[in-house]
Tab-separated table of C-alpha atoms in Angstrom:
chain	number	residue	atom	x	y	z
A	1108	MET	CA	22.260	-3.416	-0.542
A	1109	GLY	CA	21.433	-0.540	1.767
A	1110	GLY	CA	17.848	-1.774	1.935
A	1111	TYR	CA	18.909	-5.279	2.905
A	1112	TRP	CA	21.290	-3.839	5.490
A	1113	LEU	CA	18.398	-1.861	6.980
A	1114	ALA	CA	16.351	-5.055	7.401
A	1115	PHE	CA	19.387	-6.914	8.785
A	1116	PHE	CA	19.942	-4.161	11.347
A	1117	HIS	CA	16.238	-4.152	12.249
A	1118	TYR	CA	16.084	-7.838	13.168
A	1119	SER	CA	19.601	-7.907	14.585
A	1120	ALA	CA	18.483	-5.247	17.070
A	1121	TYR	CA	15.901	-7.662	18.509
A	1122	ALA	CA	18.508	-10.406	18.645
A	1123	GLY	CA	20.864	-7.990	20.397
A	1124	ILE	CA	18.284	-7.208	23.078
A	1125	LEU	CA	17.842	-10.921	23.778
A	1126	TYR	CA	21.626	-11.328	23.903
A	1127	ILE	CA	21.889	-8.609	26.547
A	1128	LEU	CA	19.227	-10.370	28.616
A	1129	LEU	CA	21.118	-13.644	28.234
A	1130	ARG	CA	24.351	-11.986	29.401
A	1131	LEU	CA	22.572	-10.496	32.413
A	1132	ALA	CA	21.211	-13.921	33.328
A	1133	GLY	CA	24.717	-15.388	32.987
A	1134	LEU	CA	26.185	-12.621	35.103
A	1135	LEU	CA	23.725	-13.360	37.888
A	1136	ALA	CA	24.532	-17.064	37.623
A	1137	GLY	CA	28.293	-16.564	37.860
A	1138	ASN	CA	29.361	-16.548	34.163
A	1139	GLY	CA	30.704	-20.089	34.255
A	1140	ALA	CA	32.072	-22.052	31.303
A	1141	ALA	CA	28.611	-23.299	30.380
A	1142	TRP	CA	27.358	-19.743	30.082
A	1143	GLN	CA	30.328	-18.752	27.918
A	1144	HIS	CA	29.435	-21.616	25.593
A	1145	ALA	CA	25.782	-20.510	25.610
A	1146	TYR	CA	26.764	-16.995	24.548
A	1147	THR	CA	28.636	-18.345	21.525
A	1148	LEU	CA	25.860	-20.714	20.524
A	1149	TYR	CA	23.269	-17.973	20.821
A	1150	ALA	CA	25.284	-15.532	18.696
A	1151	LYS	CA	25.731	-18.104	15.914
A	1152	GLY	CA	22.097	-19.180	16.109
A	1153	ALA	CA	20.814	-15.611	16.078
A	1154	PHE	CA	22.855	-14.823	12.961
A	1155	VAL	CA	21.399	-17.845	11.159
A	1156	VAL	CA	17.855	-16.909	12.179
A	1157	VAL	CA	18.231	-13.273	11.090
A	1158	MET	CA	19.646	-14.326	7.719
A	1159	ALA	CA	16.786	-16.808	7.263
A	1160	ILE	CA	14.295	-14.025	7.986
A	1161	LEU	CA	15.968	-11.821	5.370
A	1162	VAL	CA	15.960	-14.547	2.722
A	1163	TYR	CA	12.283	-15.314	3.301
A	1164	GLY	CA	11.368	-11.635	3.475
A	1165	ALA	CA	13.198	-10.881	0.227
A	1166	TRP	CA	11.364	-13.744	-1.522
A	1167	ASN	CA	8.014	-12.716	-0.039
A	1168	ALA	CA	8.508	-9.118	-1.174
A	1169	VAL	CA	8.409	-10.064	-4.860
A	1170	HIS	CA	5.632	-12.684	-4.793
A	1171	PRO	CA	2.363	-10.726	-4.743
A	1172	VAL	CA	-1.052	-12.242	-4.114
A	1173	VAL	CA	-4.607	-11.345	-5.133
A	1174	ARG	CA	-6.949	-10.580	-2.233
A	1175	GLU	CA	-10.655	-10.764	-2.985
A	1176	VAL	CA	-13.403	-8.792	-1.247
A	1177	GLU	CA	-17.158	-8.692	-1.895
A	1178	HIS	CA	-19.469	-5.901	-0.785
A	1179	ASP	CA	-23.214	-5.516	-1.214
A	1180	THR	CA	-23.800	-1.782	-1.455
A	1181	GLY	CA	-27.569	-2.062	-1.201
A	1182	LYS	CA	-27.776	-0.032	-4.400
A	1183	ASN	CA	-29.602	-1.199	-7.506
A	1184	LEU	CA	-26.526	-1.906	-9.628
A	1185	PRO	CA	-27.469	-3.465	-12.993
A	1186	GLN	CA	-24.720	-6.050	-12.536
A	1187	PRO	CA	-21.724	-6.715	-10.258
A	1188	VAL	CA	-18.756	-4.381	-10.775
A	1189	LYS	CA	-15.221	-5.744	-10.474
A	1190	ILE	CA	-12.708	-3.210	-9.159
A	1191	VAL	CA	-8.970	-3.798	-8.955
A	1192	LEU	CA	-7.335	-1.696	-6.249
A	1193	VAL	CA	-3.564	-1.206	-6.445
A	1194	THR	CA	-1.733	0.966	-3.931
A	1195	ASP	CA	1.838	1.948	-3.134
A	1196	ILE	CA	3.674	0.626	-6.192
A	1197	HIS	CA	6.637	2.924	-5.382
A	1198	LEU	CA	8.283	3.002	-8.796
A	1199	GLY	CA	11.827	4.279	-8.437
A	1200	SER	CA	15.273	3.052	-7.490
A	1201	LEU	CA	14.210	-0.344	-6.097
A	1202	PHE	CA	11.603	-1.296	-8.693
A	1203	GLY	CA	11.402	-0.219	-12.305
A	1204	ARG	CA	10.209	-1.156	-15.754
A	1205	GLN	CA	10.059	-4.967	-15.433
A	1206	TYR	CA	8.239	-4.550	-12.145
A	1207	ALA	CA	5.610	-2.424	-13.949
A	1208	VAL	CA	5.334	-5.058	-16.709
A	1209	GLU	CA	4.613	-7.802	-14.171
A	1210	LEU	CA	2.072	-5.642	-12.357
A	1211	THR	CA	0.273	-4.876	-15.613
A	1212	GLU	CA	0.064	-8.576	-16.471
A	1213	LEU	CA	-1.323	-9.395	-13.014
A	1214	ILE	CA	-3.976	-6.677	-13.285
A	1215	ASN	CA	-5.035	-7.743	-16.770
A	1216	ARG	CA	-5.622	-11.314	-15.621
A	1217	GLN	CA	-8.418	-10.014	-13.358
A	1218	ASN	CA	-10.623	-8.728	-16.237
A	1219	ALA	CA	-11.469	-5.558	-14.314
A	1220	ASP	CA	-14.311	-3.144	-14.919
A	1221	VAL	CA	-12.408	-0.395	-13.088
A	1222	VAL	CA	-8.762	-0.152	-12.005
A	1223	LEU	CA	-7.829	2.189	-9.148
A	1224	PHE	CA	-4.345	3.285	-8.081
A	1225	GLY	CA	-4.353	4.485	-4.480
A	1226	GLY	CA	-1.302	6.745	-4.364
A	1227	ASP	CA	2.482	6.480	-3.989
A	1228	GLN	CA	2.975	5.598	-7.627
A	1229	VAL	CA	6.434	7.153	-7.244
A	1230	ASP	CA	8.844	6.260	-4.440
A	1231	ASN	CA	10.973	9.366	-3.878
A	1232	SER	CA	12.193	10.809	-7.168
A	1233	LEU	CA	10.895	11.041	-10.724
A	1234	THR	CA	14.471	10.824	-11.993
A	1235	TYR	CA	14.407	7.017	-12.104
A	1236	LEU	CA	11.053	6.951	-13.911
A	1237	LEU	CA	12.192	9.464	-16.487
A	1238	ARG	CA	15.462	7.611	-17.042
A	1239	GLU	CA	13.998	4.174	-17.824
A	1240	LYS	CA	10.365	5.185	-18.434
A	1241	SER	CA	9.170	2.593	-15.940
A	1242	TYR	CA	5.665	4.050	-16.046
A	1243	GLU	CA	5.182	3.208	-19.745
A	1244	PRO	CA	4.162	-0.476	-19.351
A	1245	LEU	CA	1.148	0.689	-17.322
A	1246	GLN	CA	-0.455	2.022	-20.510
A	1247	LYS	CA	-1.261	-1.594	-21.423
A	1248	ILE	CA	-3.605	-2.016	-18.447
A	1249	LYS	CA	-7.005	-3.191	-19.641
A	1250	SER	CA	-10.094	-1.872	-17.884
A	1251	LYS	CA	-13.639	-1.576	-19.184
A	1252	TYR	CA	-14.326	1.810	-17.617
A	1253	GLY	CA	-10.823	3.183	-17.229
A	1254	VAL	CA	-7.856	3.524	-14.880
A	1255	TYR	CA	-8.024	6.110	-12.096
A	1256	GLY	CA	-5.374	7.271	-9.656
A	1257	ILE	CA	-4.752	9.617	-6.742
A	1258	LEU	CA	-1.666	11.056	-5.090
A	1259	GLY	CA	0.061	9.761	-1.957
A	1260	ASN	CA	2.581	11.293	0.407
A	1261	HIS	CA	5.580	9.889	-1.520
A	1262	ASP	CA	4.284	11.430	-4.742
A	1263	HIS	CA	4.958	14.821	-3.169
A	1264	PHE	CA	8.555	14.101	-2.119
A	1265	ASP	CA	10.081	15.099	-5.459
A	1266	GLY	CA	8.077	18.327	-5.637
A	1267	ARG	CA	7.263	17.885	-9.328
A	1268	ILE	CA	3.575	17.044	-8.937
A	1269	GLN	CA	2.455	18.459	-12.289
A	1270	THR	CA	5.175	16.516	-14.097
A	1271	GLU	CA	4.088	13.298	-12.400
A	1272	LEU	CA	0.436	13.936	-13.206
A	1273	GLU	CA	1.326	14.494	-16.843
A	1274	LEU	CA	3.401	11.294	-16.970
A	1275	PHE	CA	0.601	9.098	-15.689
A	1276	ARG	CA	-2.049	10.861	-17.734
A	1277	SER	CA	0.099	10.162	-20.787
A	1278	VAL	CA	-0.334	6.412	-20.187
A	1279	GLY	CA	-4.096	6.628	-19.756
A	1280	PHE	CA	-4.556	7.330	-16.052
A	1281	HIS	CA	-7.392	9.620	-14.986
A	1282	MET	CA	-5.692	11.347	-12.055
A	1283	LEU	CA	-8.184	12.589	-9.464
A	1284	VAL	CA	-6.960	15.347	-7.152
A	1285	ASP	CA	-9.982	16.373	-5.092
A	1286	GLU	CA	-12.175	15.431	-8.012
A	1287	ALA	CA	-15.173	13.214	-8.724
A	1288	VAL	CA	-16.262	11.250	-11.759
A	1289	ASP	CA	-19.418	9.321	-12.628
A	1290	LEU	CA	-18.846	5.989	-14.349
A	1291	PRO	CA	-21.295	4.226	-16.680
A	1292	CYS	CA	-21.437	1.254	-14.269
A	1293	HIS	CA	-23.518	3.311	-11.783
A	1294	ILE	CA	-20.504	4.325	-9.691
A	1295	HIS	CA	-19.708	7.783	-8.350
A	1296	LEU	CA	-15.962	7.856	-7.643
A	1297	VAL	CA	-14.202	10.515	-5.553
A	1298	GLY	CA	-10.419	10.823	-5.343
A	1299	LEU	CA	-8.854	12.981	-2.620
A	1300	GLU	CA	-5.493	14.676	-2.273
A	1301	ASP	CA	-3.154	13.060	0.262
A	1302	TYR	CA	-3.922	13.658	3.941
A	1303	ARG	CA	-0.465	15.121	4.555
A	1304	SER	CA	-1.157	17.879	2.027
A	1305	GLU	CA	-4.787	18.448	3.024
A	1306	PRO	CA	-5.463	17.192	6.579
A	1307	ARG	CA	-8.763	19.069	6.637
A	1308	ASN	CA	-10.203	18.264	3.265
A	1309	PRO	CA	-13.661	19.773	2.613
A	1310	TYR	CA	-14.021	17.830	-0.639
A	1311	LEU	CA	-14.781	14.603	1.203
A	1312	GLU	CA	-18.291	15.921	1.857
A	1313	LYS	CA	-18.615	18.350	-1.061
A	1314	LEU	CA	-17.931	15.706	-3.712
A	1315	ALA	CA	-19.961	12.885	-2.149
A	1316	GLY	CA	-22.557	11.553	-4.564
A	1317	LYS	CA	-26.213	12.341	-3.980
A	1318	ASP	CA	-27.779	9.892	-6.458
A	1319	PRO	CA	-29.307	7.036	-4.394
A	1320	GLY	CA	-29.079	4.736	-7.394
A	1321	LYS	CA	-25.281	4.941	-7.634
A	1322	ALA	CA	-22.601	3.362	-5.471
A	1323	ASN	CA	-20.618	6.127	-3.762
A	1324	LEU	CA	-16.870	5.326	-3.639
A	1325	LEU	CA	-14.035	7.231	-1.972
A	1326	LEU	CA	-10.358	6.678	-2.764
A	1327	GLU	CA	-7.798	8.209	-0.394
A	1328	HIS	CA	-4.171	7.295	0.212
A	1329	GLN	CA	-3.954	7.321	4.008
A	1330	PRO	CA	-6.669	5.401	5.906
A	1331	ARG	CA	-7.636	8.158	8.309
A	1332	ARG	CA	-11.265	9.120	7.630
A	1333	PHE	CA	-13.457	6.021	7.811
A	1334	TRP	CA	-16.193	7.438	10.005
A	1335	GLU	CA	-16.175	10.807	8.221
A	1336	ALA	CA	-16.690	8.953	4.934
A	1337	GLU	CA	-19.485	6.815	6.395
A	1338	LYS	CA	-21.223	9.913	7.707
A	1339	ALA	CA	-20.963	11.562	4.267
A	1340	GLY	CA	-22.796	8.617	2.711
A	1341	TYR	CA	-20.043	6.660	1.001
A	1342	ASP	CA	-20.583	2.953	0.365
A	1343	LEU	CA	-16.918	2.034	-0.001
A	1344	TYR	CA	-13.736	3.661	1.333
A	1345	MET	CA	-10.385	2.496	-0.091
A	1346	ALA	CA	-6.875	3.344	1.093
A	1347	GLY	CA	-3.307	2.065	1.349
A	1348	HIS	CA	-0.173	3.718	2.774
A	1349	THR	CA	0.462	1.444	5.782
A	1350	HIS	CA	2.190	-1.464	3.980
A	1351	GLY	CA	0.723	-3.577	6.786
A	1352	GLY	CA	3.753	-2.575	8.811
A	1353	GLN	CA	5.949	-4.161	6.083
A	1354	GLN	CA	8.232	-5.812	8.641
A	1355	ALA	CA	6.682	-7.398	11.722
A	1356	PRO	CA	6.466	-6.501	14.558
A	1357	LEU	CA	6.052	-2.979	13.131
A	1358	ASN	CA	2.478	-3.983	12.272
A	1359	PHE	CA	1.658	-3.447	15.959
A	1360	VAL	CA	2.636	0.193	15.459
A	1361	THR	CA	0.369	0.657	12.431
A	1362	LYS	CA	-2.495	-1.045	14.284
A	1363	ARG	CA	-2.248	1.639	16.965
A	1364	MET	CA	-2.053	4.445	14.402
A	1365	TYR	CA	-5.074	3.574	12.236
A	1366	LEU	CA	-8.605	2.278	12.768
A	1367	LEU	CA	-7.926	-0.226	9.992
A	1368	ASP	CA	-4.262	-0.618	9.083
A	1369	TYR	CA	-4.927	-3.645	6.880
A	1370	GLY	CA	-7.860	-5.701	5.652
A	1371	SER	CA	-11.603	-5.091	5.318
A	1372	LYS	CA	-14.110	-3.950	7.913
A	1373	LYS	CA	-17.640	-2.564	8.009
A	1374	PHE	CA	-18.098	0.937	9.390
A	1375	GLY	CA	-21.832	1.296	9.734
A	1376	ASN	CA	-23.214	0.671	6.244
A	1377	MET	CA	-19.863	1.414	4.592
A	1378	MET	CA	-17.135	-1.064	3.770
A	1379	GLY	CA	-13.610	0.094	4.554
A	1380	ILE	CA	-10.644	-1.486	2.780
A	1381	THR	CA	-6.971	-0.836	3.489
A	1382	SER	CA	-4.429	-2.538	1.264
A	1383	CYS	CA	-0.895	-3.331	2.411
A	1384	GLY	CA	0.204	-2.332	-1.090
A	1385	TYR	CA	1.963	-3.879	-4.031
A	1386	GLY	CA	5.314	-2.192	-3.560
A	1387	LEU	CA	7.827	-1.394	-0.880
A	1388	TRP	CA	9.505	1.462	0.887
A	1389	GLY	CA	13.133	1.533	1.972
A	1390	SER	CA	13.926	-2.144	2.302
A	1391	PRO	CA	12.997	-4.907	-0.207
A	1392	VAL	CA	11.977	-7.226	2.632
A	1393	ARG	CA	8.443	-8.067	3.789
A	1394	ILE	CA	7.713	-9.999	6.975
A	1395	GLY	CA	4.145	-10.438	8.203
A	1396	SER	CA	2.592	-8.876	5.098
A	1397	THR	CA	2.553	-9.942	1.458
A	1398	PRO	CA	2.393	-7.564	-1.519
A	1399	GLU	CA	-1.064	-7.602	-3.041
A	1400	ILE	CA	-3.660	-6.232	-5.356
A	1401	VAL	CA	-7.238	-6.226	-4.105
A	1402	VAL	CA	-10.088	-7.393	-6.326
A	1403	ILE	CA	-13.358	-5.920	-5.063
A	1404	THR	CA	-16.698	-7.161	-6.352
A	1405	LEU	CA	-19.464	-4.613	-5.795
A	1406	LYS	CA	-23.046	-5.792	-5.837
C-alpha cells in the first residue's frame, strides 16, 4: 500500500501544480462563479485521471514482454548464440516465490544457450528471500551453457554479500564478481562488480578477451562505461539498473544521466544494451516502461 501511495503522490504532485496554475489564472480573471465551478471540475477530473494512471501502471508492472535484439559480432561463431538477459528482478517484500516461478517459466520458453542476470537480484533485504525461499524456483532455469549473474547496487544494501552469493550459487548460478569465463559457444564473458562499489574498476580492461575468434561480452549492472568497453575490445555490453525511469516523466532524468538509459545502440563496433529490468523498486507501478527480458541473438 505504501508503494501505491508513493505513485499516487507522484502523479498527484503534477496535478497539484496544474491546479495552482489554474487558480492563478482564475485569480487574475476575478475568481467568478464560473472559475469556482472550474476548480471543482478540475479537482474531480484530476483525481479520476491519477487513479486511472495507477490502475494502468499496476497492471503494466506485472505484464512483462520479451524484447529481441540481434547483433553481428563479426566473429566466426560456429552458429548463432541465443542469450537471455534478465536484470533487476528485485526479489523481496514486493515480489516473492510465485514471481520467481513465472520468471523461470518465461525464460525457459526462450530455449536459451546462455542466461545472464544483470544485478539487483535482491531488493533491499535477504530476510524475505530466506523466509519464503523465493530464490529456489530459479534453479529450474534451463540453459545450454549455464546461468551467470553479477551484483547490483541493491544487492549490497543488506550487507550480506557472501550469503547472497551462496544462495544463488546453490540454485545453479555462476556468480561473476570481477571474473571472466570462457563458454563452449565461443564466448568470453566478463562480469563486473557494481559501479557503486568499484567506480574505477581495472578489471574491465584486465579481463577483456584477447582471442579474436571469440565474442567478447561484458555484463555490468549500471550502464556507465560504454566507450571504455568499446575501447577495450568488447563486442557486446549489457546493463540494467535504470528501470527506464519506471514512472514517466522520470525517464527524462535517466536519459540525462546515462548515454543509453534504455534500448540498444551501437558504440563504434560494439553493441550496447540497457534493459529496463524485469522487476521494480519502491512502487509496483510502471508508466512509460514495461518489465522485460531481453533475448539477444549473437551472430
